[in-house]
Amino acid sequence: MLYPSNSADKLGFNEIKELIKAHCLSIMGQEMVNKIQVMTNYDLILKFLNQANEFKNILQNDEALPINHFYDIKTLANKAKIEGTFLSEEEFFQVNASLTTVFAVIAYFNERVGVYPNLEALFEHLPIEKAILRKIDQVIDPKGKMRNNASRELMDITTGIARAEQDARKRIDHIFKQASANNWTADGSLTVRDGRLCIPLLAENKRKLKGFIHDESASGQTVYMEPEEVFSLNNLIRDLEFERRREIIKILTALTDELRPYVPLLLSYHGLLTKLDFVRAKALFAIEIEAEMPKLVNEAKFRLFNARHPLLFLNFKKEHKSVVPLNVHIDDHTRIIVVSGPNAGGKSVCMKTVGLLQMMVQAGLLIPAGADSTAGVFKQLFVDIGDDQSIESDLSTYSAHLSKMKKFVEDANGKTLILIDEFGTGTDPQFGGPIAEAVLEALNHKKVRGMVTTHYSNLKIFASNTEGIENASMLFNNTEMKPLYMLEVGKPGSSYAFEIAQKIGLPQNVLSLAQSKISAGQKKVDSLLVDLERDKKEILETKQRLDKQQRRVNALFAENEELKSFLDENRKNLLREAKQEAKNIILNANKLVENTIAEIKSSNADKDVTRALRENLNNEVKKNTVKAEPVKQAGHVNEEIKAGDWVKLIDADTTGQVLEVIKDNVVIAMGELRTVVKKKRVEKVSRSSVPKELRRSSGSMQTGDMASFSPEIDVRGMRTEDALHAIEKLFDRALMMGFNNLKILHGKGDGILRKMIRQYLKKYDQVDRLEDEHPDRGGDGITYAYLK
């Protein structure tokens, strides 16, 4: 699959594995990382990618997986498998702790059936045998020590030891007091020698007590004696301790015998723990490099968006720099990309990024590229990067390159990805260029996929005239003479050799002499490439500017359409209501007129009656007459509004108190509601015109809020979404009440919640800075957010 064998080192894949190992909790997980290989089985790759992606989702969006203990229970199970052996107390404790973790993990996923199907498959059909835990728990306590009541015999022995030790202590204390009263003892208290409790006696008094001398001081003036009366008691204690040890071994042997039938199951549990540790490490590394899962296809092609070299990304992250992302694709139409451009312009990094990300995908690792990227599966990966000169094989640099080209041409096919750096270099360019062109033509004929970097003009011309091969260049700012590290597919790039030499300071006479030695045709080609690069840069900038303007136009158009639709709907409603009202007025007017005429006729046109009826008609007309809106005087300026003032919304009969004035906006409290409106929409009103109930409720509400509000919150154990929602509510209240800092307790863990909270708070302009608590009071488990 990989050629040559050191390709993983050349592309940095082994460094990736070392970084993943650092996230493992166990040696078993690290051993699995060591075994990571580039695979060609589509289904297997997809399964590994899904597992890593699901674990990443757990770490970022779900409750923490209860992974607390990882011990090598495989070794313990193999030990227990042998007849006559027994596990120690500590080993049983490790088995118990590991199985507790296994059962907790299985319960965690059982609560989320169907949410993480690929991780669930790790323990599918794996039984939960809690009888093992019960058997161990009867013998071993939570601290990993033998329980005194593990057996009746052990209980009796332990009680006998305690009683004998108590008797021995009482006896030696009594003898020590008598010896001290007789001034036989040296300065000091009872001491232990050879594991026995002894009395320090002056050497001249050693024959005044019967006992056994275990030691003496360096000066010989003090001896350490165990009294004869205590000696027999201590021997009894020692015999009981030996007997206790034999009983413990007997109990452990019996417990091991009970455990032996479960050895195959223990090995299965071990496999689950190892795989979880392995997948967890991959997920943590993915979060560290901001990786995503691309769409995987079972074809020899890829399309990468915003791809970044993971090792370069981590180095730049430490220096607070950003990596220029890479957009590149290889498919049936664009099979080989020939990358040209200036030295130190990023050609090799671009190619290594493609190679390393492809290796990572086919090893089941998430990659630092956009989630809309597509990755394929290649059966072979051939790499020619760096100098492989060999003294032992008597190969020059160019010979080593040619040996690889021979391998490439003979063995590569349509499912091979080739990566060749500085194609054709190492020999006379007059001959190296044509040979490289011939090799490229042969590879293209076999429909090989890949990328090559070069400075040879003949390869650029060949690529532009050959189907399946595409030119690409690393963009260069020829005004400031700086590389932009951006890949542009479609056109070749100049090497900018003379421009770079001039910037470095090579003497002008040397540059002029060098230019005179270049053929006119070559000068024209390079000049055209430089001009093309400049035009491309201008077109790119113009396109970006037009795209920005187009997006703004589209947004305004959409907003206008939405407003037009809203106004049309409102106009229809108003017309409908107006027509209905007019209809009602006309109907009522007709009735009124008819009634008036009838009454005039019935009264024989009596003057007084007629006058009264006419006044009635005039009153009805006045009722339905629209009053003209009073015209506001031009140039009228509202009084200056400040915090504490009472204001009224001009377009609504609503009154509230100003909490804060921010430029052209005011924050208004209306009962429990807080709102932000433009200054021009409010007018100041006198305090006396505000109802007493509203003034009283507003004052008590603000006082109560201030008294009950606490600028602290504890989000430990919360899901990320819930934690951010709670922090957002606290943040809003703190801003309204004028608090200048918040204290957020999120815990340490893997640091995921801390990172998400800090990213969320940084998007607010009102946040001045974020700091950790003092190490003695919680350190990075607590974040202080200081507000402006």
Tab-separated table of C-alpha atoms in Angstrom, residues 1 14 31 69 89 151 203 220 254 290 317 334 365 415 440 450 454 496 521 594 688 691 727 731 767 775:
chain	number	residue	atom	x	y	z
A	1	MET	CA	0.000	0.000	0.000
A	14	ASN	CA	3.978	8.816	12.890
A	31	GLU	CA	-0.563	-0.165	22.010
A	69	HIS	CA	-10.491	3.141	35.630
A	89	GLU	CA	-5.913	-8.293	46.776
A	151	SER	CA	-14.338	-16.008	56.296
A	203	ALA	CA	23.832	-0.464	78.805
A	220	GLY	CA	26.997	1.419	72.747
A	254	ALA	CA	-10.968	-19.951	46.265
A	290	GLU	CA	-10.625	21.070	15.084
A	317	LYS	CA	-1.990	27.549	17.526
A	334	THR	CA	-8.510	16.426	-12.813
A	365	LEU	CA	-9.010	9.466	11.820
A	415	LYS	CA	-6.392	3.727	-7.721
A	440	LEU	CA	4.345	12.336	-16.117
A	450	GLY	CA	-1.724	12.724	-7.498
A	454	THR	CA	8.045	21.625	-10.040
A	496	TYR	CA	9.980	34.713	-9.156
A	521	GLY	CA	11.586	32.847	-25.123
A	594	GLU	CA	-85.281	57.193	6.218
A	688	SER	CA	-45.842	62.809	38.550
A	691	PRO	CA	-49.189	56.076	38.100
A	727	ILE	CA	-24.886	31.561	31.210
A	731	PHE	CA	-25.037	37.485	31.346
A	767	VAL	CA	-16.752	41.030	27.586
A	775	PRO	CA	-4.732	27.749	41.424
